[in-house]
Amino acid sequence: MRLRNLVFGLLSLSVLAPILLYIDSFSSFTPSFKQEFLEDVTALILPADTSNLNVLPQDESSAVLKEPIGILYTDNHSKTILTDKGRALSATDEDAQSRKDDIIKQVIQSANQEKEETRTDRGADQESHQLKQQSALNSDKVGEKDALLTKTNKQTDQSPMPAAWERQLRDRLIKASVYLSLPATKNNRRFTRELRMRIKEVQRVLGDAIKDSDMPKNAYEKWKAMDQLLEKGKQMQYESANEVKKLRAMLHSTEEQLRVHKKQTMSFATMVEKLRAMLHSTEEQLQVHKKQTMFLTQLTAKTLPKGLHCLPLRLTTEYYNLNSSEQQFPNQEILDNPLLHHIALFSDNVLAAAVVVNSTVTNSKHPSKLVFHLVSDRLSYAAMRMWFLVNPPGKATIQVQNIDEFTWLNSSYSPVLKQLHSQSMIDYYFRAHSANSDSNLKYRNPKYLSILNHLRFYLPEIFPKLNKVLFLDDDIVVQKDLTGLWSLDLKGKVNGAVETCRESFHRFDTYLNFSNPLISNNFDPRACGWAYGMNLFDLEEWKRQNITDVYHSWQKLNHDRQLWKLGTLPPGLITLWKRTHPLDRRWHVLGLGYNPNVSQIEIERGAVIHYNGNMKPWLEIGIPKYRKYWAKYVDYVNVYLRECNINP
């Protein structure tokens, strides 16, 4: 029995002694040391790869150690250790405590040493971990790959997702949506299509994942592909920004050029305005000079040269020195023969009438059939007779009459004669301010004041026994034989004339006032005009259609000159409206008295050339290149021309 107790006591001592020794070592720890130890343990962070940790149980949601077993201190000689099962161990043996003081000190020193090493390792691990996380975040901002992720992928392609990848993938989706809305990428269809595809792939990867561990193993590949595509989009934005900079530079350069051009344009516009002002001033001066020139031309046309004034005086003196028998023309008995070719010429210009008669006779194939009926006024009558008595027209017959002998032509019969003798008409032609009173000065020539100019409307009364009469102006030259005119069929018309509608200003609206309803209701403003100067009149039709009365009625309506300005062509157009037969243009060539551009070929082939206008060939203002056609029929060796100093 005693032996049994001894054995049991030794066994108890061998079992309890190590336990008591271990408990005493923990009880010797100071409270401050215990707290530091717990803080060090709780601050410890395990590495990402925990597959090799097989001692302590691991939790996926936590990377730190659990808190160690708590120790309760009761007094200086006893202590209680709380286990995870709530059991308590105590020891009160003061002797054992004293025996183990040395051992406890060694344990404390060893623990302090281990604590310092643990703190050093933990600080290094924390610093390395923070640097890796910062590197991953920086890589996300600039589009670079995470260094730690690259290292992990080299180890295995099936590594689990790093921390916060789910958030990063969602950030990539937001960035991809932003790129889709940018103009630089929106216009690139291929990039947009690929980006949409990557977005769908990432969305499928994310799915319903709440944490990184929920995502599939190919999430990294999708993340990598999305990152590469976003980097491409970033490069496109950069290139687009460079293009915008270039365009802005070009725009700035263009704006600078526009400013320069604008300044130049403004300067040019100022110069143009100055030139316009100068041009306007020049045009005004030109208009003034033009009016003055027209007035002087009209004045020159009204005034006979000294030689032409001398000639009729010299001839008149010689005429009245003749006896009555010497003043008579031969062949007066055939003046009314209707079978001959009768020509009417009304003029007070001896030299002009002489050229008409001489040129007609010279170019006629049958001059003996020609009968000239000259009518002049009282002042020129004697001179005209004397000239043709001294210079007979060869085989042709000539008659010279005085208009004063037409007793039937008076103001009671002729409205125009009454108007011509009125004071208002005289003022119209001779008032001092005539240069500025009328823009159309060609109708203000005093020749229109002479009844000789209107005598063409009384041909049946002057030649009651004749059937046809060829009317010629005194400013024409005959270049061809006119015999064929008398055989022309006028087809029931009164007047045979050459039309002048080739030139627009020779139409009806040029001569007549179409603002007056009397004109506008009866005539066509674009109707073709015709020319006086060489006209074949059928006197039988004239009488049958009562043309003289038509002329009188229109003259009475124009007593205040509201229908047309004075002259003979406007009333002729009205009176002979739809009664004129057009002749071939070669019979009558116009314009040699005002148009310097008449074709020489046209002149040479014309039967009659007409110096209509103010530039008559016998005046100094006549067009020089046309003067030769007229001068060739003037006998400058004639004694009367030499005495009056009339030279070529």
XYZ file of C-alpha atoms in Angstrom:
648
model
C 0.000 0.000 0.000
C 2.763 2.402 0.880
C 4.543 1.434 -2.292
C 1.421 2.095 -4.326
C 1.058 5.550 -2.891
C 4.690 6.317 -3.636
C 4.313 5.270 -7.254
C 1.134 7.287 -7.675
C 2.809 10.349 -6.187
C 5.763 10.111 -8.496
C 3.482 9.774 -11.487
C 1.485 12.767 -10.429
C 4.618 14.774 -9.934
C 5.967 13.788 -13.363
C 2.695 14.813 -15.006
C 1.904 17.977 -13.090
C 5.432 19.385 -12.882
C 5.690 20.327 -16.619
C 2.219 21.766 -16.567
C 2.955 23.916 -13.580
C 6.225 24.987 -15.115
C 4.460 26.062 -18.368
C 1.748 27.949 -16.475
C 4.262 29.720 -14.316
C 6.119 30.956 -17.402
C 2.912 32.627 -18.737
C 1.995 34.003 -15.390
C 5.328 35.690 -15.178
C 4.447 37.835 -18.223
C 3.548 41.397 -17.328
C 0.166 42.771 -18.440
C 1.840 45.310 -20.753
C 3.870 42.632 -22.433
C 0.757 40.536 -22.899
C -1.056 43.466 -24.547
C 1.863 44.090 -26.926
C 1.940 40.472 -27.830
C -1.760 40.452 -28.653
C -1.390 43.600 -30.808
C 1.489 42.078 -32.714
C -0.502 38.932 -33.371
C -3.652 40.765 -34.488
C -1.641 43.069 -36.774
C -0.074 40.211 -38.587
C -1.375 39.837 -42.200
C -1.031 36.589 -43.926
C 0.208 36.446 -47.543
C -2.223 35.903 -50.395
C -1.143 32.319 -50.868
C -2.340 30.449 -47.736
C -2.236 26.985 -49.134
C 0.849 26.064 -47.040
C -0.708 27.055 -43.721
C -1.866 23.734 -42.231
C -1.484 24.293 -38.487
C -4.178 26.890 -37.824
C -7.604 26.716 -39.486
C -8.031 29.355 -42.255
C -11.012 31.514 -43.068
C -11.508 32.890 -46.603
C -12.955 36.109 -45.297
C -10.171 36.872 -42.811
C -6.387 37.094 -43.159
C -5.504 37.659 -39.475
C -4.980 35.374 -36.453
C -7.558 34.851 -33.736
C -7.035 36.383 -30.314
C -5.093 34.073 -27.952
C -6.479 32.554 -24.844
C -7.171 35.176 -22.167
C -5.265 35.134 -18.835
C -6.869 36.279 -15.591
C -4.655 37.393 -12.746
C -6.037 36.955 -9.168
C -3.140 37.998 -6.960
C 0.595 37.884 -6.773
C 0.713 34.211 -5.892
C -2.026 32.753 -8.038
C -3.270 33.039 -11.596
C -6.101 31.518 -13.634
C -5.899 30.610 -17.339
C -9.151 30.664 -19.299
C -9.251 28.159 -22.095
C -11.629 27.997 -24.976
C -13.685 25.457 -22.917
C -13.981 27.691 -19.849
C -11.668 25.620 -17.740
C -9.295 27.315 -15.219
C -5.926 26.232 -14.022
C -4.366 27.617 -10.844
C -1.127 27.216 -8.951
C -0.222 28.511 -5.508
C 3.007 26.878 -4.919
C 5.331 29.728 -4.011
C 8.274 27.428 -3.864
C 7.839 26.357 -7.446
C 7.563 29.980 -8.390
C 10.834 30.847 -6.837
C 12.525 27.903 -8.447
C 11.418 28.914 -11.855
C 12.373 32.653 -11.704
C 15.466 32.084 -13.705
C 13.676 30.090 -16.300
C 10.962 32.778 -16.637
C 13.526 35.467 -17.196
C 15.039 33.469 -19.996
C 11.606 32.985 -21.543
C 10.892 36.726 -21.290
C 14.165 37.657 -22.954
C 13.556 35.128 -25.652
C 10.028 36.432 -26.135
C 11.271 40.045 -26.341
C 13.804 39.051 -28.965
C 11.180 37.211 -30.970
C 8.855 40.217 -30.613
C 11.401 42.583 -32.152
C 12.080 40.190 -35.022
C 8.341 39.776 -35.575
C 7.822 43.580 -35.676
C 10.630 43.975 -38.215
C 9.257 41.243 -40.469
C 5.723 42.581 -40.123
C 6.769 46.142 -41.071
C 8.613 44.860 -44.109
C 5.624 42.779 -45.141
C 3.203 45.711 -44.683
C 5.442 48.100 -46.645
C 5.786 45.581 -49.489
C 2.046 45.010 -49.539
C 1.256 48.734 -49.631
C 3.721 49.311 -52.462
C 2.116 46.535 -54.464
C -1.372 47.934 -53.946
C -0.219 51.452 -54.943
C 1.457 50.026 -58.053
C -1.765 48.254 -59.019
C -3.803 51.473 -58.618
C -1.308 53.493 -60.689
C -1.384 50.862 -63.398
C -5.169 51.217 -63.535
C -4.977 54.995 -64.096
C -2.431 55.016 -66.922
C -3.451 51.714 -68.519
C -0.303 49.737 -67.453
C -0.441 46.159 -66.174
C -0.068 45.386 -62.528
C 3.481 44.174 -61.765
C 2.275 41.833 -59.051
C -0.418 40.448 -61.370
C 2.172 39.773 -64.087
C 4.333 37.864 -61.587
C 1.372 35.819 -60.437
C 0.305 34.979 -64.015
C 3.771 33.715 -64.798
C 3.341 31.162 -62.025
C -0.060 29.958 -63.233
C -2.742 30.961 -65.733
C -5.451 29.866 -63.354
C -4.497 32.094 -60.446
C -7.434 33.475 -58.522
C -8.496 37.132 -59.043
C -6.504 39.704 -57.023
C -8.252 41.906 -54.513
C -10.773 44.518 -55.799
C -10.772 43.211 -59.420
C -14.521 43.227 -59.565
C -14.447 46.968 -58.882
C -11.712 47.510 -61.451
C -13.668 45.675 -64.141
C -16.702 47.805 -63.426
C -14.496 50.887 -63.707
C -13.356 49.615 -67.110
C -16.986 49.312 -68.181
C -17.618 52.938 -67.223
C -14.506 54.063 -69.092
C -15.542 52.026 -72.165
C -19.007 53.667 -72.107
C -17.327 57.075 -72.020
C -15.167 56.181 -75.028
C -18.271 55.135 -76.957
C -19.664 58.654 -76.581
C -16.483 60.457 -77.702
C -16.444 61.797 -81.303
C -12.995 60.422 -82.078
C -14.095 56.836 -81.347
C -17.718 57.199 -82.384
C -16.655 57.867 -85.985
C -14.451 54.725 -86.005
C -17.003 51.982 -86.650
C -14.533 49.144 -86.326
C -13.286 50.319 -82.925
C -16.829 50.983 -81.724
C -17.958 47.526 -82.764
C -15.004 45.865 -81.000
C -15.498 47.973 -77.868
C -19.165 47.005 -77.651
C -18.152 43.363 -77.953
C -15.618 43.728 -75.104
C -18.208 45.429 -72.930
C -20.587 42.511 -73.396
C -17.812 40.040 -72.544
C -16.915 41.884 -69.316
C -20.567 42.143 -68.395
C -20.899 38.375 -68.809
C -17.766 37.854 -66.673
C -19.109 40.054 -63.921
C -22.571 38.544 -64.056
C -24.028 38.485 -60.594
C -20.615 38.481 -58.846
C -20.584 40.247 -55.513
C -16.961 39.575 -54.587
C -13.795 38.708 -56.462
C -13.973 35.031 -55.570
C -17.295 34.771 -57.454
C -15.751 35.614 -60.823
C -14.666 32.942 -63.351
C -11.051 31.979 -63.994
C -10.957 33.750 -67.465
C -11.761 37.126 -65.891
C -8.121 38.148 -66.166
C -8.055 37.489 -69.914
C -11.160 39.627 -70.397
C -9.704 42.333 -68.173
C -6.471 42.263 -70.178
C -8.294 42.450 -73.546
C -10.467 45.330 -72.317
C -7.413 47.176 -70.996
C -5.609 46.832 -74.347
C -8.647 48.112 -76.219
C -9.014 51.059 -73.833
C -5.345 51.850 -74.364
C -6.024 51.915 -78.103
C -8.940 54.271 -77.487
C -6.685 56.461 -75.388
C -4.212 56.632 -78.277
C -7.025 57.562 -80.643
C -8.046 60.370 -78.300
C -4.466 61.548 -78.224
C -4.232 61.506 -82.017
C -7.585 63.273 -82.241
C -6.340 65.910 -79.839
C -3.282 66.420 -82.039
C -5.501 66.773 -85.099
C -7.626 69.309 -83.254
C -4.481 71.254 -82.369
C -3.402 71.210 -86.012
C -6.859 72.304 -87.148
C -6.893 75.068 -84.578
C -3.484 76.202 -85.784
C -4.737 76.152 -89.366
C -7.887 77.997 -88.304
C -5.827 80.584 -86.496
C -3.623 81.012 -89.568
C -6.695 81.288 -91.783
C -8.222 83.865 -89.467
C -5.028 85.876 -89.612
C -5.073 85.698 -93.396
C -8.739 86.696 -93.397
C -7.917 89.689 -91.228
C -5.175 90.685 -93.636
C -7.491 90.176 -96.622
C -10.228 92.085 -94.833
C -7.895 95.021 -94.312
C -6.838 94.811 -97.938
C -10.474 94.547 -99.010
C -11.404 97.552 -96.922
C -8.515 99.457 -98.442
C -9.546 98.283 -101.889
C -13.182 99.186 -101.174
C -12.081 102.666 -100.142
C -10.110 102.959 -103.350
C -13.102 101.718 -105.356
C -15.335 104.296 -103.697
C -12.859 106.997 -104.615
C -12.693 105.732 -108.171
C -16.489 105.612 -108.335
C -16.667 109.164 -107.085
C -14.108 110.192 -109.695
C -15.975 108.228 -112.362
C -19.264 109.804 -111.335
C -17.689 113.232 -111.520
C -16.148 112.365 -114.892
C -19.492 111.084 -116.172
C -21.171 114.285 -115.100
C -18.498 116.295 -116.867
C -18.867 114.041 -119.893
C -22.618 114.596 -119.928
C -22.054 118.341 -119.760
C -19.539 118.184 -122.602
C -21.859 115.903 -124.549
C -24.719 118.369 -124.240
C -22.434 121.197 -125.224
C -21.198 119.188 -128.212
C -24.758 118.401 -129.292
C -25.719 122.019 -128.969
C -22.695 123.176 -130.952
C -23.385 120.502 -133.573
C -26.976 121.699 -133.867
C -25.755 125.248 -134.072
C -23.290 124.310 -136.818
C -25.990 122.435 -138.696
C -28.217 125.515 -138.545
C -25.469 127.747 -139.867
C -24.462 127.663 -143.516
C -20.756 127.897 -144.293
C -19.615 131.146 -145.784
C -19.198 129.605 -149.247
C -22.726 128.154 -149.263
C -24.098 131.521 -148.185
C -22.158 133.247 -150.966
C -23.277 130.854 -153.692
C -27.066 131.552 -153.647
C -26.437 135.316 -153.441
C -24.126 135.224 -156.433
C -26.564 133.080 -158.441
C -29.590 135.185 -157.527
C -27.824 138.316 -158.812
C -26.987 136.622 -162.076
C -30.532 135.295 -162.480
C -32.187 138.675 -162.291
C -29.729 139.978 -164.876
C -31.224 137.577 -167.415
C -34.098 138.485 -169.653
C -37.345 136.556 -169.372
C -36.633 134.245 -172.305
C -33.307 133.209 -170.830
C -34.986 132.302 -167.537
C -37.006 129.447 -169.070
C -36.181 125.678 -169.058
C -36.604 123.501 -172.138
C -39.030 120.534 -172.476
C -41.641 121.956 -170.085
C -44.416 120.325 -172.096
C -43.542 116.821 -170.817
C -43.663 117.685 -167.099
C -47.009 115.879 -166.628
C -46.293 112.846 -168.803
C -47.098 109.809 -166.549
C -44.941 107.519 -168.668
C -41.742 109.268 -167.601
C -39.827 108.781 -164.346
C -40.700 111.711 -162.126
C -38.478 112.696 -159.183
C -39.568 115.195 -156.504
C -36.903 117.198 -154.680
C -37.743 119.894 -152.070
C -34.707 121.961 -151.048
C -33.300 125.421 -150.394
C -29.655 124.223 -150.680
C -28.395 124.813 -154.195
C -25.200 122.773 -153.941
C -26.976 119.807 -152.271
C -29.719 119.795 -154.919
C -27.086 119.978 -157.651
C -25.370 116.799 -156.300
C -28.686 114.896 -156.200
C -29.538 115.777 -159.805
C -25.988 115.249 -161.110
C -25.505 111.844 -159.402
C -28.939 110.598 -160.552
C -28.386 111.573 -164.156
C -24.794 110.290 -164.202
C -25.808 106.785 -163.057
C -29.045 106.515 -165.040
C -29.300 104.195 -168.014
C -32.146 106.255 -169.482
C -31.547 109.875 -168.421
C -33.963 111.183 -171.057
C -36.841 109.579 -169.091
C -35.968 111.476 -165.957
C -38.022 114.508 -164.942
C -36.862 116.467 -161.839
C -39.456 118.534 -159.987
C -37.599 120.955 -157.692
C -39.529 123.084 -155.207
C -37.705 125.791 -153.245
C -38.620 128.712 -151.019
C -38.732 132.345 -151.964
C -35.127 133.101 -150.966
C -33.543 130.232 -152.878
C -35.879 130.088 -155.846
C -33.860 132.395 -158.174
C -30.505 130.856 -157.232
C -31.851 127.353 -157.851
C -33.158 128.256 -161.288
C -29.930 130.059 -162.225
C -27.761 127.072 -161.272
C -29.660 124.607 -163.466
C -29.939 127.123 -166.293
C -26.154 127.383 -166.276
C -25.625 123.684 -165.467
C -28.425 121.778 -167.252
C -28.941 118.107 -166.251
C -27.992 116.647 -169.615
C -30.876 114.830 -171.360
C -33.073 114.959 -168.289
C -35.859 117.470 -167.831
C -35.993 119.800 -164.842
C -38.647 122.024 -163.300
C -38.049 124.556 -160.501
C -41.036 125.927 -158.585
C -41.546 128.459 -155.843
C -43.569 127.236 -152.842
C -45.162 130.646 -152.581
C -46.937 129.934 -155.871
C -48.967 127.145 -154.138
C -51.813 129.366 -153.103
C -53.872 126.405 -151.925
C -51.207 125.696 -149.233
C -52.297 127.998 -146.403
C -52.897 127.758 -142.656
C -56.617 127.240 -143.108
C -55.927 124.110 -145.149
C -52.751 122.817 -143.501
C -52.700 122.450 -139.674
C -48.932 122.064 -139.706
C -48.493 125.380 -141.489
C -50.540 127.053 -138.794
C -48.411 125.437 -136.091
C -45.142 126.370 -137.781
C -46.092 130.026 -137.845
C -47.123 130.100 -134.162
C -45.032 131.986 -131.601
C -44.676 128.911 -129.391
C -43.095 126.980 -132.242
C -40.649 129.770 -132.983
C -39.683 129.929 -129.298
C -39.208 126.182 -129.261
C -36.599 126.388 -131.999
C -34.881 129.667 -131.205
C -35.003 130.227 -127.420
C -31.603 130.968 -125.903
C -31.619 128.129 -123.330
C -32.236 125.490 -125.956
C -29.005 123.663 -125.055
C -30.530 122.463 -121.796
C -34.223 122.474 -122.603
C -34.560 119.254 -124.587
C -32.553 116.025 -124.474
C -33.426 115.089 -128.064
C -31.914 118.017 -129.901
C -31.987 116.422 -133.336
C -35.662 117.341 -133.622
C -34.865 120.968 -132.875
C -33.222 121.675 -136.210
C -34.887 124.753 -137.816
C -35.223 122.848 -141.091
C -38.339 121.319 -139.501
C -39.700 124.822 -139.210
C -39.639 125.120 -143.007
C -42.780 124.116 -144.847
C -40.499 122.588 -147.493
C -39.843 119.732 -145.087
C -43.583 118.977 -144.761
C -44.301 119.342 -148.467
C -43.894 115.562 -148.957
C -47.364 115.081 -147.425
C -48.942 117.101 -150.286
C -47.554 115.259 -153.319
C -51.006 114.586 -154.914
C -51.845 118.285 -154.636
C -48.504 119.337 -156.142
C -48.566 116.726 -158.939
C -52.260 116.093 -159.619
C -51.635 114.452 -162.999
C -48.929 111.990 -161.971
C -49.379 108.341 -160.902
C -46.002 107.620 -159.223
C -43.335 109.922 -157.842
C -39.883 109.072 -156.451
C -39.184 111.323 -153.496
C -35.508 112.158 -152.785
C -33.994 114.170 -149.918
C -31.322 116.742 -150.756
C -28.722 114.982 -148.505
C -28.492 111.826 -150.637
C -26.178 110.600 -153.385
C -27.435 108.279 -156.140
C -24.876 105.587 -157.063
C -26.961 103.173 -159.201
C -29.580 103.322 -161.886
C -33.021 103.879 -160.322
C -35.091 102.879 -163.331
C -36.206 99.619 -161.731
C -38.086 101.424 -158.955
C -40.868 102.569 -161.253
C -41.654 99.008 -162.259
C -42.021 97.769 -158.656
C -45.408 96.464 -157.518
C -46.249 98.039 -154.160
C -49.148 95.571 -153.709
C -51.738 98.185 -152.890
C -49.492 100.103 -150.499
C -48.976 103.849 -150.711
C -45.322 104.026 -149.750
C -42.350 101.926 -150.845
C -39.447 102.351 -148.389
C -36.511 100.546 -146.778
C -37.224 99.467 -143.203
C -34.826 100.411 -140.415
C -35.766 97.849 -137.724
C -32.287 96.321 -137.892
C -31.394 99.017 -135.375
C -33.532 99.019 -132.217
C -33.712 102.808 -131.935
C -35.554 102.995 -135.280
C -38.727 101.374 -133.989
C -42.000 103.141 -133.302
C -41.421 103.613 -129.564
C -38.344 105.719 -130.376
C -40.389 108.395 -132.146
C -43.852 108.199 -130.604
C -45.111 108.782 -127.040
C -46.649 105.455 -126.052
C -47.629 106.782 -122.631
C -50.426 108.581 -124.449
C -53.433 106.293 -125.011
C -54.002 107.736 -128.490
C -50.675 106.215 -129.486
C -50.646 103.070 -127.368
C -54.186 102.049 -128.424
C -53.461 102.357 -132.150
C -49.832 101.367 -132.736
C -47.288 98.701 -131.856
C -44.268 100.101 -129.988
C -41.974 97.441 -131.518
C -43.208 97.982 -135.058
C -40.452 98.439 -137.585
C -39.779 101.986 -138.706
C -38.795 103.057 -142.187
C -36.770 105.918 -143.608
C -37.530 109.037 -145.552
C -34.906 110.008 -148.148
C -35.759 107.666 -150.988
C -39.443 106.777 -151.174
C -41.598 105.614 -154.054
C -45.180 106.948 -153.632
C -48.211 105.609 -155.481
C -50.275 108.788 -155.825
C -53.376 106.963 -157.077
C -53.483 104.843 -153.888
C -52.714 107.963 -151.906
C -55.826 109.653 -153.239
C -57.937 106.528 -152.880
C -56.999 106.075 -149.208
C -57.199 109.810 -148.508
C -53.766 109.946 -146.870
C -53.617 113.749 -146.702
C -56.722 113.898 -144.500
C -55.248 111.212 -142.219
C -52.145 113.328 -141.887
C -54.172 116.438 -141.066
C -56.190 114.656 -138.374
C -53.062 113.492 -136.544
C -51.445 116.913 -136.831
C -54.451 118.476 -135.167
C -54.227 115.952 -132.309
C -50.565 116.824 -131.839
C -51.049 120.568 -131.542
C -49.349 120.557 -128.110
C -46.594 118.109 -129.231
C -47.733 115.397 -126.767
C -47.887 112.605 -129.355
C -44.466 113.207 -130.937
C -41.817 115.846 -131.224
C -41.828 117.946 -134.343
C -40.396 116.500 -137.534
C -41.597 114.619 -140.576
C -40.742 110.989 -139.775
C -43.087 110.554 -136.719
C -46.198 111.820 -138.560
C -45.083 109.811 -141.603
C -44.950 106.594 -139.502
C -48.419 107.285 -138.136
C -49.991 108.397 -141.402
C -48.562 105.533 -143.445
C -49.049 102.855 -140.694
C -49.744 99.526 -142.448
C -49.555 101.349 -145.789
C -45.811 100.903 -146.447
C -44.261 98.237 -148.670
C -40.682 97.275 -147.637
C -37.992 97.603 -150.301
C -34.684 95.772 -150.596
C -32.090 97.283 -148.286
C -29.678 97.860 -151.136
C -31.916 100.567 -152.532
C -31.273 102.856 -149.574
C -28.237 102.869 -147.226
C -28.606 105.099 -144.162
C -26.424 106.600 -141.440
C -23.634 108.442 -143.217
C -24.530 111.647 -141.378
C -24.119 110.260 -137.848
C -22.701 106.700 -137.895
C -18.942 106.385 -138.510
C -19.177 102.562 -138.680
C -21.241 102.018 -141.820
C -19.645 99.222 -143.834
C -17.804 100.315 -146.969
C -19.118 97.255 -148.820
C -22.663 98.192 -147.880
C -22.059 101.754 -149.060
C -20.591 100.696 -152.387
C -23.433 98.335 -153.227
C -26.160 100.786 -152.208
C -28.207 102.451 -154.944
C -28.735 105.513 -152.753
C -26.591 106.558 -149.788
C -28.127 108.912 -147.275
C -26.275 111.432 -145.077
C -29.119 111.581 -142.585
C -28.054 113.294 -139.391
C -26.324 116.551 -138.578
C -22.952 115.695 -140.113
C -23.738 116.702 -143.646
C -20.988 116.267 -146.237
C -20.968 119.990 -147.142
C -20.319 120.978 -143.510
C -16.965 120.970 -141.726
C -18.374 118.540 -139.146
C -19.128 115.964 -141.838
C -17.503 112.518 -141.454
C -14.342 112.741 -143.595
C -14.282 109.155 -144.881
C -17.801 109.540 -146.316
C -17.224 112.944 -147.891
C -15.619 111.487 -151.035
C -18.856 109.788 -152.134
C -20.563 113.183 -152.183
C -17.651 115.331 -153.391
C -17.175 113.314 -156.600
C -20.410 114.831 -157.968
C -19.451 118.434 -157.190
C -17.908 120.472 -160.022
C -15.316 122.419 -158.055
C -14.005 124.088 -161.243
C -17.325 125.829 -161.680
C -16.855 129.565 -161.799
C -19.458 130.245 -159.126
C -17.850 127.736 -156.716
C -14.409 129.245 -157.264
C -15.738 132.751 -156.742
C -17.318 131.665 -153.443
C -14.165 129.746 -152.401
C -15.891 126.366 -152.224
C -13.138 123.753 -152.356
C -12.953 119.978 -151.859
